[in-house]
XYZ file of C-alpha atoms in Angstrom:
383
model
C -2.796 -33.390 -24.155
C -2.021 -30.953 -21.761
C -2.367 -32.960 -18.435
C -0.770 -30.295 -15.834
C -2.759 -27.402 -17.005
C -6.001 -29.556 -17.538
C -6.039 -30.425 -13.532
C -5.435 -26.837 -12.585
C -7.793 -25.371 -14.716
C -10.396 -28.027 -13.262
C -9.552 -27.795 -9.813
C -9.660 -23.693 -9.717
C -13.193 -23.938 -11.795
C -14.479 -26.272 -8.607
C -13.522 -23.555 -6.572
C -15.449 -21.113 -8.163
C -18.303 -23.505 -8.840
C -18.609 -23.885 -4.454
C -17.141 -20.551 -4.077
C -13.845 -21.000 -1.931
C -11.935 -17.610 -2.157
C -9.605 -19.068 0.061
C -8.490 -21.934 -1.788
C -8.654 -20.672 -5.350
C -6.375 -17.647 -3.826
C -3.871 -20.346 -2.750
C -3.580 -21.859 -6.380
C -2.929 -18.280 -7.543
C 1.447 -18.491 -6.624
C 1.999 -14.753 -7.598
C 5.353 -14.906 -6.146
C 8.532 -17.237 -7.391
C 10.026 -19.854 -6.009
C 6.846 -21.411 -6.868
C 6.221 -24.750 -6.333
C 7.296 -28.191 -8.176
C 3.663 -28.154 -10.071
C 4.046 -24.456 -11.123
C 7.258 -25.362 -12.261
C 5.701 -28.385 -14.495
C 2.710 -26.224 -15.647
C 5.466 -23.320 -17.238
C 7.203 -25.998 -18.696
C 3.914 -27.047 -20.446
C 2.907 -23.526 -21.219
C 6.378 -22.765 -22.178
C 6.216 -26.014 -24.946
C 2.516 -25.891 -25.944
C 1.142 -22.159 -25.262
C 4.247 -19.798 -26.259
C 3.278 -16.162 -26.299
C 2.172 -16.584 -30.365
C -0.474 -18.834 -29.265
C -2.117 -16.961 -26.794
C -5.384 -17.325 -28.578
C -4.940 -20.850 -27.651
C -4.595 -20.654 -24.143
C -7.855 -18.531 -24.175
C -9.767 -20.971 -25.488
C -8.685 -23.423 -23.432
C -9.436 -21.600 -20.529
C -12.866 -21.112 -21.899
C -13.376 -24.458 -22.533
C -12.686 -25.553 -19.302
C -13.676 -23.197 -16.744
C -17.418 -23.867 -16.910
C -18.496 -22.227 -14.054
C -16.895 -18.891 -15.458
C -18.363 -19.330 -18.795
C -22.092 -20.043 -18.052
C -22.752 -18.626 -14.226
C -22.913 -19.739 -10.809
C -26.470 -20.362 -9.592
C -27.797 -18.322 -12.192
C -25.347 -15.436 -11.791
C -23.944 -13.838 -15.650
C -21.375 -14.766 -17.519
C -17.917 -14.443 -15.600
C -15.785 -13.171 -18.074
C -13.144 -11.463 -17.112
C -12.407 -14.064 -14.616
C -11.575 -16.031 -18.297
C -9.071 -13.486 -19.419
C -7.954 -13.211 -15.376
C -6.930 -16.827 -16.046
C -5.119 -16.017 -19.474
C -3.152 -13.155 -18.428
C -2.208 -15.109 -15.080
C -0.777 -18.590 -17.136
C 0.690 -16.182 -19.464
C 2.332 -14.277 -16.614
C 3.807 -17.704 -15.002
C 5.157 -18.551 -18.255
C 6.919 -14.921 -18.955
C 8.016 -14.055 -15.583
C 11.862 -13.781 -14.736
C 13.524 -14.799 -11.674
C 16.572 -13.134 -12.577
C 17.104 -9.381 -11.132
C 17.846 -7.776 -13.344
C 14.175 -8.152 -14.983
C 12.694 -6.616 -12.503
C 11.040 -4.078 -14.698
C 9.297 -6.621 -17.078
C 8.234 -8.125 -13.792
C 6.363 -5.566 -13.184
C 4.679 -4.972 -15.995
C 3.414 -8.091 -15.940
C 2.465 -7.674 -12.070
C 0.520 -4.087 -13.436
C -1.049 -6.335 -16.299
C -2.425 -9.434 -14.005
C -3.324 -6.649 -11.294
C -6.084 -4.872 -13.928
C -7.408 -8.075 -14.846
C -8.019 -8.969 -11.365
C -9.696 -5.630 -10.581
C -11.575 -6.409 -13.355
C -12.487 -9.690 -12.252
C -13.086 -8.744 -8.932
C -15.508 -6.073 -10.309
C -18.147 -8.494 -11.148
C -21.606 -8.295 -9.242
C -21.959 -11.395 -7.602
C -18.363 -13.609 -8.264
C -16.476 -10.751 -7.879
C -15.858 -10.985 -4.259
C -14.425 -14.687 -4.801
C -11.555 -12.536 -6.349
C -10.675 -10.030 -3.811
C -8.391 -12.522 -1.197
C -6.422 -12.930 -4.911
C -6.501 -9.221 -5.503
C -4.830 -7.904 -1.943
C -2.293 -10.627 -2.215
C -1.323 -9.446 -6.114
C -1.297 -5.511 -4.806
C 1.094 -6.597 -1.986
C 3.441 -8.083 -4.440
C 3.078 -4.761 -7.136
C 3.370 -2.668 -4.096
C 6.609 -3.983 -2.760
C 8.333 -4.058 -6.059
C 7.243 -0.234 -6.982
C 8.844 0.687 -4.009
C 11.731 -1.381 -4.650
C 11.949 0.048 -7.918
C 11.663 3.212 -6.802
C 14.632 3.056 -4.329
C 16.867 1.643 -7.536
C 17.984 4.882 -9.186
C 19.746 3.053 -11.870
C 16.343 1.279 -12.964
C 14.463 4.617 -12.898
C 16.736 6.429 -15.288
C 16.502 3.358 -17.959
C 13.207 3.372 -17.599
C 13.257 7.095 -17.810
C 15.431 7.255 -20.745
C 13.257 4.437 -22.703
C 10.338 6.991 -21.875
C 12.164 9.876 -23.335
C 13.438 7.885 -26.336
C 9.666 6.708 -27.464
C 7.906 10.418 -26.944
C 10.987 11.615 -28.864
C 12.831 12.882 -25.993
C 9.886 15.649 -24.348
C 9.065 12.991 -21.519
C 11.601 14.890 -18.908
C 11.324 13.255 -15.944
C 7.623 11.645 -15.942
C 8.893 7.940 -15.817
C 10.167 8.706 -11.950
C 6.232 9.909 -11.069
C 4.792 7.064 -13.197
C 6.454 4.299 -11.495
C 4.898 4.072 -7.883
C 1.852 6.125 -8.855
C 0.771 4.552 -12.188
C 0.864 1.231 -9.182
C -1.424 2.956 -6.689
C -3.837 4.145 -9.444
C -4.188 0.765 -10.166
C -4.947 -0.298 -6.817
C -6.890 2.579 -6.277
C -10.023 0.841 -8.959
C -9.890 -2.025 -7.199
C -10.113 0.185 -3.662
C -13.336 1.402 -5.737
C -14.209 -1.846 -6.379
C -14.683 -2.768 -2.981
C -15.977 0.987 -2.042
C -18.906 0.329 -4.332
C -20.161 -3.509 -3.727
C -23.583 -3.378 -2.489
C -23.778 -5.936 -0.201
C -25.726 -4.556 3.297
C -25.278 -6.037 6.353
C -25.925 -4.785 10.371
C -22.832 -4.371 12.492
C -20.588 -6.520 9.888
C -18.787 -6.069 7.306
C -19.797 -8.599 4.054
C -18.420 -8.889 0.285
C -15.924 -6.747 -1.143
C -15.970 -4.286 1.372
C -13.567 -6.382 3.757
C -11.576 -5.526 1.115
C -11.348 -1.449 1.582
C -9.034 -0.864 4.244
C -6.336 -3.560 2.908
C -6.242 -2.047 -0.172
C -6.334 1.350 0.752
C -3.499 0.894 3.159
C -1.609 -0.754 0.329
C -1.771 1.997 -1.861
C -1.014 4.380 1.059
C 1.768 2.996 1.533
C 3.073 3.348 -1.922
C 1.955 6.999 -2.163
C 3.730 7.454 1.224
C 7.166 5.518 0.983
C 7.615 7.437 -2.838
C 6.583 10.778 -1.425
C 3.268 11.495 -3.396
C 1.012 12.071 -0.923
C -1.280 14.284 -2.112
C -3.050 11.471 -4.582
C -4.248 10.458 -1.145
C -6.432 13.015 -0.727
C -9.180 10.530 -2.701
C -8.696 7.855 -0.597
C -9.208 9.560 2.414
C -12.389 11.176 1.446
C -13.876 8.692 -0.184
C -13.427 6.394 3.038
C -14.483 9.372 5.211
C -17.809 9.216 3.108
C -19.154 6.030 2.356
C -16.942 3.517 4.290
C -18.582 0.957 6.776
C -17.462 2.489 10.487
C -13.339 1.536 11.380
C -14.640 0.008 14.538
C -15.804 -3.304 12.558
C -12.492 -3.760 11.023
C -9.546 -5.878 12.362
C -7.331 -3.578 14.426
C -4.017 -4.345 12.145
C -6.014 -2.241 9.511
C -7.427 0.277 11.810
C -3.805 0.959 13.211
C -2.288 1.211 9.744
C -4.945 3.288 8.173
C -5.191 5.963 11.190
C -0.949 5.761 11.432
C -1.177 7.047 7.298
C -4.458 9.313 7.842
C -2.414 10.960 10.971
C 0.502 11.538 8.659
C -1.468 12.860 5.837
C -3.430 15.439 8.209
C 0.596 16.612 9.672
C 1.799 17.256 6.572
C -0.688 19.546 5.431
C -0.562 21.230 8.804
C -3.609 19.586 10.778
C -1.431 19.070 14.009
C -4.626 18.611 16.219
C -6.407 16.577 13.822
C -3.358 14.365 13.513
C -2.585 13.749 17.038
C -6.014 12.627 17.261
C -5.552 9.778 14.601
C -1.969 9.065 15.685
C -3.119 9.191 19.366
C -5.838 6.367 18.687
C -3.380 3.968 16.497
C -0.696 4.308 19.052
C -3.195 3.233 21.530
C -4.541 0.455 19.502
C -1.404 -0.821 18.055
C -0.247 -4.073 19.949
C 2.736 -3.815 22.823
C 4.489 -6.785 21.403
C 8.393 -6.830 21.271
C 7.391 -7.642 17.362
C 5.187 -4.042 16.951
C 7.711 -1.912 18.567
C 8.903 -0.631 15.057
C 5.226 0.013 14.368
C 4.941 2.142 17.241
C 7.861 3.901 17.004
C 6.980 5.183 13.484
C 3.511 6.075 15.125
C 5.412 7.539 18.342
C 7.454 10.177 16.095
C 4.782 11.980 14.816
C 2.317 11.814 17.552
C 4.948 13.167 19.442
C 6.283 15.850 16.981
C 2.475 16.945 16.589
C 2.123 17.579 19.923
C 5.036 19.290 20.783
C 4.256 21.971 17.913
C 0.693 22.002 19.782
C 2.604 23.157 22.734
C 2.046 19.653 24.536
C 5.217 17.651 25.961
C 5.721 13.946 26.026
C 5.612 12.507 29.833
C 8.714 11.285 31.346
C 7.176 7.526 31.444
C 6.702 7.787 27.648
C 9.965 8.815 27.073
C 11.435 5.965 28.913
C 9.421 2.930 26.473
C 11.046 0.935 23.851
C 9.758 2.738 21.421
C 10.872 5.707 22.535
C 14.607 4.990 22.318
C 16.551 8.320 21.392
C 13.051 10.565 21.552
C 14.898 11.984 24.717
C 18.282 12.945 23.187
C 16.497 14.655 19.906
C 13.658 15.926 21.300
C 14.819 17.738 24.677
C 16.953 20.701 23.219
C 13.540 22.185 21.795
C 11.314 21.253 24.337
C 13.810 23.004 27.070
C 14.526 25.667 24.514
C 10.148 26.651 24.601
C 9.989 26.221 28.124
C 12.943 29.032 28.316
C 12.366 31.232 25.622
C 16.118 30.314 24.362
C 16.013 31.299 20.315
C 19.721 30.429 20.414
C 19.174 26.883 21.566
C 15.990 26.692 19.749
C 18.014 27.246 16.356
C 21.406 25.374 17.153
C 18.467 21.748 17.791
C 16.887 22.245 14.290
C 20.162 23.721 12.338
C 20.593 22.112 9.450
C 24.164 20.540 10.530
C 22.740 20.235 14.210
C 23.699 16.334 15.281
C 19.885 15.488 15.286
C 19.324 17.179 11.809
C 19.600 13.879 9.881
C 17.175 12.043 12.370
C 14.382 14.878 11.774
C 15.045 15.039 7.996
C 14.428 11.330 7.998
C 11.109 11.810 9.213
C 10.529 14.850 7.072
C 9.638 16.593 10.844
C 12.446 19.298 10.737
C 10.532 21.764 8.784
C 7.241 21.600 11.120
C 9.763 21.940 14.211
C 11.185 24.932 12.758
C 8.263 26.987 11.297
C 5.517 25.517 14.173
C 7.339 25.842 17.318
C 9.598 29.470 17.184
C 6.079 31.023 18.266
C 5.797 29.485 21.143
C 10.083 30.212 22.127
C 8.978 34.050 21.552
C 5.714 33.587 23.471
C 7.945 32.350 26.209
C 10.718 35.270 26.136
C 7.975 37.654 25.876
C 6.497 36.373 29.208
C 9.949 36.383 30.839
C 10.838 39.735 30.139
C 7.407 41.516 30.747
């Protein structure tokens, strides 16, 4: 017998069978070290379910995961909640603590995560499936950025690209990596956008679920610099989402922080100052979020100075605002004077605060947004 995976298999279908997201999301270890009985049940899978007998482990997942199989309180068939289970033993029993796997890791993370959105997507169960689904998207997010940042990684994944499309596939494995992640996350984000479930003043079902998702996959588009796939996002949340208001404020923070940033890059300075202004005002004062709000801080604060608006001298003197002083005053003095030659030598290239701006990708705005308003100046002063 199989006694390890027989008492998981039972205890996860009496979770589904009374519904408990929350503990049938905490049998689901996506993450390793796992536990001393995750450790037993791959040893089991390893010895009586290798990868040849998948067909197997199906069955025995059908077999006992009743409530799946036949319905909850005369809901359908749960399905792919069956095959969830398959590809998730499966993924316990092939996943690699070592390093240097990090890339089969993740396809298996990319395989579990589709056959959780398809779990997720069913009409009733589904939302039993969504506490499992966020906590799986955090774990594929954080490694595609990882990956990302690992150029050796990217170009033997890139070259195994090239070498099966016969050498054509220039470049494509360095967009597919992060993005081929937040398209992913981006059905289950659909998912959630399309549940049904109606209720007054609160959110119910899977559409807790939108902002955490959404912000997950932001935050993949936005750490690997592909921001314009989140133009869908943004619309489709500006169109059918429940109002921000009934959300928890960690999401509201994070999700106006990204749409601020999306609406500066493409040039929407009062627009984002607006957003920005609200999550920097929402966003906790605790020694712990001052990182938060300094991210928040440098674009509210770059937006506004290409608007022509200064920061206060109170502002500049917050945690948060450590440094803002030092990179920010050379232009700000340079508009209020109508100095072009000070206004160039703050955003040259090889200025000393060039690195700073280029970190935050603000440099360019500075430069092209805020000459108008040095000439304005001079133009004042002379005539």
């Amino acid at each position: 017998g199989t006694p390890v995976l027989g008492q998981f298999l039972t205890a996860i279908n009496g979770f589904i069978l009374v519904q408990n997201a929350r503990e049938l999301a905490s049998y689901i270890a996506i993450e390793p070290p796992f536990g001393k009985l995750y450790y037993d049940l791959i040893a089991e899978l390893q010895q009586n379910y290798p990868q040849e007998k998948e067909d197997a482990l199906e069955e025995k997942c059908r077999q006992m995961l009743v409530t799946a199989r036949e319905g909850v309180d005369g809901s359908a068939t749960w399905t792919p909640f069956i095959l969830f289970m398959v590809q998730y033993l499966s993924y316990l029993r092939d996943v690699n603590e070592d390093t240097s796997k990090l890339l089969e890791t993740y396809d298996l993370l990319i395989g579990l995560q589709e056959r959780a959105n398809s779990a997720l997507s069913h009409g009733t169960l589904g939302v039993l499936m969504l506490p499992v689904v966020v906590r799986c998207a955090q774990v594929v997010c954080r490694l595609a950025i990882g990956l990302d940042r690992r150029p050796e990684l990217m170009a033997q994944l890139r070259s195994a690209g090239a070498a099966a499309s016969g050498g054509d596939d220039e470049g494509s494995a360095r967009e597919t990596l992060p993005e081929r992640a937040a398209e992913i996350l981006r059905r289950a984000f659909t998912a959630c956008m399309n549940d049904k479930t109606t209720a007054a003043n609160k959110v119910e079902g899977k559409k807790q679920g939108i902002y955490k998702i959404a912000n997950i996959c932001l935050k993949i588009l936005f750490q690997c610099r592909k921001t314009r796939n989140a133009a869908m996002i943004f619309e489709n949340i500006g169109n059918q989402s429940p109002q921000l208001s009934l959300y928890p404020k960690s999401e509201r923070v994070t999700y106006l922080y990204y749409l601020g940033r999306y609406l500066f890059q493409n040039n929407h300075f009062y627009r984002a100052q607006e957003a920005l202004q609200y999550a920097y005002d929402e966003c906790s004062a605790g020694e712990n979020f001052i990182r938060q709000r300094r991210h928040i801080l440098v674009y509210l604060v770059t937006s506004n100075i290409i608007l022509g608006r200064f920061p206060s001298a109170a502002l500049l003197q917050r945690p948060e605002a450590i440094g803002f002083q030092e990179h920010f005053a050379p232009i700000m003095q340079a508009m209020r004077t109508g100095n072009l030659a000070l206004f160039r030598q703050a955003l040259d290239f090889n200025g000393p605060h060039a690195d700073w701006f280029l970190h935050f990708r603000v440099l360019l705005p500075l430069r092209n947004r805020c000459e108008v308003h040095v000439w304005r100046t001079l133009v004042r002063r002379v005539w």
